[in-house]
GROMACS .gro file of C-alpha atoms in nm:
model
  194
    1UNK     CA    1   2.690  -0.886  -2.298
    2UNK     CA    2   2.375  -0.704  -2.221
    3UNK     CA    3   2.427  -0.582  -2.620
    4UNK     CA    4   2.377  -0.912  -2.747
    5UNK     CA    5   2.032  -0.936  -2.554
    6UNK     CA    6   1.949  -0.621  -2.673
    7UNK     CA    7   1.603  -0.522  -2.912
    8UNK     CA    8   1.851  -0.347  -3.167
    9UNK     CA    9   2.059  -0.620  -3.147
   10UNK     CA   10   1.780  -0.866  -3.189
   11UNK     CA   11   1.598  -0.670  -3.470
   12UNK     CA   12   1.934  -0.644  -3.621
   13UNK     CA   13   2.028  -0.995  -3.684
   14UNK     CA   14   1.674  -1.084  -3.753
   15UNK     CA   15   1.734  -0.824  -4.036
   16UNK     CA   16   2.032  -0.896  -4.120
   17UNK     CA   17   1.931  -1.262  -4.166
   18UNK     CA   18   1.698  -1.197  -4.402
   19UNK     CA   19   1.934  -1.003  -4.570
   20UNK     CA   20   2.155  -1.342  -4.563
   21UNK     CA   21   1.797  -1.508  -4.714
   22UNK     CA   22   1.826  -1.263  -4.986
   23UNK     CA   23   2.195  -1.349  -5.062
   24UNK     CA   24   2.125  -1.746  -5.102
   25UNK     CA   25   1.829  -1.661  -5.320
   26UNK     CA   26   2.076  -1.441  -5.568
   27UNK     CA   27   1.850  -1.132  -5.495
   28UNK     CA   28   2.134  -0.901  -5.308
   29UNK     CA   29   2.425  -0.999  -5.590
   30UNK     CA   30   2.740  -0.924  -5.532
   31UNK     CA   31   2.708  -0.648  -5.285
   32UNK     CA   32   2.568  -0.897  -5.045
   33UNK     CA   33   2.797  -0.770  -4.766
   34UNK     CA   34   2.653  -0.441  -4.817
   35UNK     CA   35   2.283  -0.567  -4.793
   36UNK     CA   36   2.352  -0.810  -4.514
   37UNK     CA   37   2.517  -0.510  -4.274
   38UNK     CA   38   2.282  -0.216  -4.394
   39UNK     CA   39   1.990  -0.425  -4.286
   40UNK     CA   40   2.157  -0.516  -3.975
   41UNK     CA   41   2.185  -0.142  -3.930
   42UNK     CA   42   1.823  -0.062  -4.055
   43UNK     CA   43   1.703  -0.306  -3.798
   44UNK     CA   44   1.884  -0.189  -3.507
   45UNK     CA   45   1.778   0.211  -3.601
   46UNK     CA   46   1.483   0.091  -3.574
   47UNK     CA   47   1.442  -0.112  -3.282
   48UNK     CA   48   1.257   0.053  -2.992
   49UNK     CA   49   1.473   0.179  -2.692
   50UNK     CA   50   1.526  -0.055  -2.400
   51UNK     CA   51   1.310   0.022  -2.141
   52UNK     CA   52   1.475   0.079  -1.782
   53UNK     CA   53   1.363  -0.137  -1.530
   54UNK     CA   54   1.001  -0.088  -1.328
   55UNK     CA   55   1.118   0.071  -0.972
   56UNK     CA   56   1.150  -0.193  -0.690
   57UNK     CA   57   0.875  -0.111  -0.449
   58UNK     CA   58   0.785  -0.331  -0.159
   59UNK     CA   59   0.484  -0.530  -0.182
   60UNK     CA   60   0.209  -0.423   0.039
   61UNK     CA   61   0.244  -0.730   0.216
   62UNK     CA   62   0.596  -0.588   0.327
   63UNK     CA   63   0.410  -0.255   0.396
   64UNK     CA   64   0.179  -0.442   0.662
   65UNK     CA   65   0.495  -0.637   0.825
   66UNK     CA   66   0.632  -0.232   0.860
   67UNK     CA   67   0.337  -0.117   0.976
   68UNK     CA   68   0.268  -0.403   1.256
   69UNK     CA   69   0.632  -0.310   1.371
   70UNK     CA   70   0.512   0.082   1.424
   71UNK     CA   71   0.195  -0.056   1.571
   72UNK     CA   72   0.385  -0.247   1.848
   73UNK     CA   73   0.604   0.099   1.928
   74UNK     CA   74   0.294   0.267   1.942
   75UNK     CA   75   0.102  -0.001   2.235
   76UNK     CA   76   0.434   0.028   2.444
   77UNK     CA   77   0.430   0.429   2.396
   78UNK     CA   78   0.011   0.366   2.505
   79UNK     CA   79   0.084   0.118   2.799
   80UNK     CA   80   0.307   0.374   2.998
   81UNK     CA   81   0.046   0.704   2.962
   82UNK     CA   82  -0.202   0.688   3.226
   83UNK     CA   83  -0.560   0.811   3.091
   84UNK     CA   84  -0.865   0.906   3.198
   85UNK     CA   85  -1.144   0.636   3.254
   86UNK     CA   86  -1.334   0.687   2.913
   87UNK     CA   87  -1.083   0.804   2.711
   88UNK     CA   88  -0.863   0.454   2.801
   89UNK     CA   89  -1.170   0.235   2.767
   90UNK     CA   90  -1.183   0.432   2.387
   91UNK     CA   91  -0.820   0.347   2.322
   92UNK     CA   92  -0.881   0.039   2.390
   93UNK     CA   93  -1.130  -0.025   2.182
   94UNK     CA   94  -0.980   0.137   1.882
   95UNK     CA   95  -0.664  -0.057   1.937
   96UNK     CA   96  -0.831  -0.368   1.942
   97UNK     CA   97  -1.016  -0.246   1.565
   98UNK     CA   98  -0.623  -0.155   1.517
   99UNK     CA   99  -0.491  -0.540   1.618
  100UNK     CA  100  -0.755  -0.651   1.453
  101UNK     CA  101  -0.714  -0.525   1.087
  102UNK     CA  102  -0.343  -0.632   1.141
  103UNK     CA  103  -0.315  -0.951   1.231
  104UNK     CA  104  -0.206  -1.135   0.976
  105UNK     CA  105  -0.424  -1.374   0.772
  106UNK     CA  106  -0.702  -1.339   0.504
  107UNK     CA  107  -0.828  -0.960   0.684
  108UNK     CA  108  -0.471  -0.841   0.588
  109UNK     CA  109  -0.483  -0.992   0.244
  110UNK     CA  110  -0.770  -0.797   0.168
  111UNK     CA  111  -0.615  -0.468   0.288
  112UNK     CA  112  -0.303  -0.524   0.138
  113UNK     CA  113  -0.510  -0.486  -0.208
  114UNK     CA  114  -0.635  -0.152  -0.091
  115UNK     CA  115  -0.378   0.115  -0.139
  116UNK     CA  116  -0.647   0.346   0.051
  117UNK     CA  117  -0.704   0.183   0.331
  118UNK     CA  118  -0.326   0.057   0.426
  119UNK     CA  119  -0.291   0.486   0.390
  120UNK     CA  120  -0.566   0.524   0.655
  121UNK     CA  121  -0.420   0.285   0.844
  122UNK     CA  122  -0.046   0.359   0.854
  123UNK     CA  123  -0.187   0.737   0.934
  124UNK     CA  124  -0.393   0.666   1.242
  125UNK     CA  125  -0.138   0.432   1.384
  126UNK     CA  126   0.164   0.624   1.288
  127UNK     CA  127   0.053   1.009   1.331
  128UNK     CA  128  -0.309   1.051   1.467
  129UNK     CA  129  -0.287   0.835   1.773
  130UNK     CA  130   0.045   0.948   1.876
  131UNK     CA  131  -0.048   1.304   1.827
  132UNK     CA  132  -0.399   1.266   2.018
  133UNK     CA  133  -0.203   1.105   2.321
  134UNK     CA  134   0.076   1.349   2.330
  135UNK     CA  135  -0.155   1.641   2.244
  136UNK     CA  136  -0.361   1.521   2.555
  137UNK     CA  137  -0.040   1.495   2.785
  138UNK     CA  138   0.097   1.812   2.734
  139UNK     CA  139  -0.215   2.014   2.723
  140UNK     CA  140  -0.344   1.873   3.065
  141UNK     CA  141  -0.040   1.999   3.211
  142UNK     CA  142  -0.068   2.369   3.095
  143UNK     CA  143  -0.497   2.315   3.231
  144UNK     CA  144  -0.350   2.283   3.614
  145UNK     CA  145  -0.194   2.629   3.526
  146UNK     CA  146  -0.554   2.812   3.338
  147UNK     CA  147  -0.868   2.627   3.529
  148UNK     CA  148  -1.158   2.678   3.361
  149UNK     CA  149  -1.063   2.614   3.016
  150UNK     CA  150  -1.231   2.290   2.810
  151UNK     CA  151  -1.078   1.990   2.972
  152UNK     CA  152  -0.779   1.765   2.715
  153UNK     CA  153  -1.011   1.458   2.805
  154UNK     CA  154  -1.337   1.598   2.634
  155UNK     CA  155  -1.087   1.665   2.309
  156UNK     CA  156  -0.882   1.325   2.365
  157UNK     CA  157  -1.262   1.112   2.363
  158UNK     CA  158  -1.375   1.325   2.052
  159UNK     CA  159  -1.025   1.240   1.897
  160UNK     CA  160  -1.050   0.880   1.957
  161UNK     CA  161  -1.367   0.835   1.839
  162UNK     CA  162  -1.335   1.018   1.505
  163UNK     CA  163  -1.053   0.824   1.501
  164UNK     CA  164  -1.241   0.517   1.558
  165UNK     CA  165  -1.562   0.616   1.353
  166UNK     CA  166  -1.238   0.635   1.057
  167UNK     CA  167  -1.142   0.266   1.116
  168UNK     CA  168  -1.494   0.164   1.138
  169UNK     CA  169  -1.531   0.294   0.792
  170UNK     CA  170  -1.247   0.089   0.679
  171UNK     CA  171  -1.348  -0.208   0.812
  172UNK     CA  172  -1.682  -0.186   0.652
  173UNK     CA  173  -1.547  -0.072   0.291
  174UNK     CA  174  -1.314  -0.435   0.352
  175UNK     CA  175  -1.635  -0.605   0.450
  176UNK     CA  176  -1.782  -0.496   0.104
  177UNK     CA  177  -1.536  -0.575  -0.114
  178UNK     CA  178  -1.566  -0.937   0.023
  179UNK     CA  179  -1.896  -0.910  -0.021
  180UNK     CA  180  -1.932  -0.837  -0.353
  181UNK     CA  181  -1.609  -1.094  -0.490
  182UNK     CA  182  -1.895  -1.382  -0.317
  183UNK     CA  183  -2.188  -1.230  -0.514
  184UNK     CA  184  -1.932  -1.216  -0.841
  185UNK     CA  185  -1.850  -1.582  -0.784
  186UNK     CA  186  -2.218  -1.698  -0.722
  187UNK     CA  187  -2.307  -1.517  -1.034
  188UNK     CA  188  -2.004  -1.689  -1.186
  189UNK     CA  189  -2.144  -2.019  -1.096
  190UNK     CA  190  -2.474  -1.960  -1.184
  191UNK     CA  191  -2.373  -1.834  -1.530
  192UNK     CA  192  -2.147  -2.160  -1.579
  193UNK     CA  193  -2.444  -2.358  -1.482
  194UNK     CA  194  -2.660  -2.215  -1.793
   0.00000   0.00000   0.00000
């Protein structure tokens, strides 16, 4: 069945059609047969191959729904480690940057379109953050062992706001794009006007 549907089926029979059109108009004689399935043959030779189907990825719509799912493992991970003063009050801003760019609606419509920044994203929510914390936790243990060494929390509030500064960038680049899709519709207007 998927033969019949085919382009060298397709090409084929319109070929061999006109090698029927040729037969009624007393061109192709008697070896009409002949003409009629050589230029079925022709046409299917030289039909173009079928190409296989595009691969199945998920929208980046899909990617978001994913990534809100890993967001919400990563605030129950954050809501049973106990932090220092400012290095909590620094999670907690970046998480609420991190809420922020996914909640769904028009802010995670925009991202969706940027292949960049869902990247950024999905890093910092499922590797950087995770790492910082757990990097933190472990090392503060070994620093009641070797006093005197740099403290976890001075690398833990750098972390966080690199890790901030990152999603701040984001946000902004988003914050441009919108920007600049109102100044191309204004000039759209304006143009239509003239």
């Amino acid at each position: 069945m998927a033969y019949l549907e085919s382009r060298k089926n397709l090409a084929g029979s319109a070929l061999g059609i006109a090698g029927l059109g040729l037969t009624f108009t007393g061109l192709a004689g008697a070896y009409w047969p002949v003409v009629v399935a050589g230029l079925y043959g022709a046409g299917a030779l030289l039909a173009p191959p079928e190409r296989p189907p595009l691969p199945d990825f998920p929208d980046p719509s899909a990617q978001l729904d994913e990534l809100r799912a890993d967001f919400g493992k990563l605030r129950d991970y954050l809501a049973d480690i106990e932090l220092p003063p400012a290095a909590s009050g620094r999670l907690t801003e970046l998480t609420e940057l991190l809420t922020a760019l996914l909640d769904p609606g028009w802010v995670a419509e925009v991202l969706a379109q940027e292949p960049e920044g869902v990247h950024a994203l999905s890093r910092v929510v499922r590797q950087d953050v995770p790492e910082a914390v757990d990097a933190y936790v472990r090392t503060r243990w070994w620093t009641r062992l070797t006093p005197g060494t740099d403290p976890p929390e001075r690398h833990l509030e750098r972390q966080l706001a690199l890790l901030q500064g990152e999603m701040e960038e984001l946000t902004a680049s988003l914050r441009e794009v919108e920007a600049r899709r109102q100044e191309s519709h204004t000039r759209y207007l304006e143009d239509r006007s003239n």
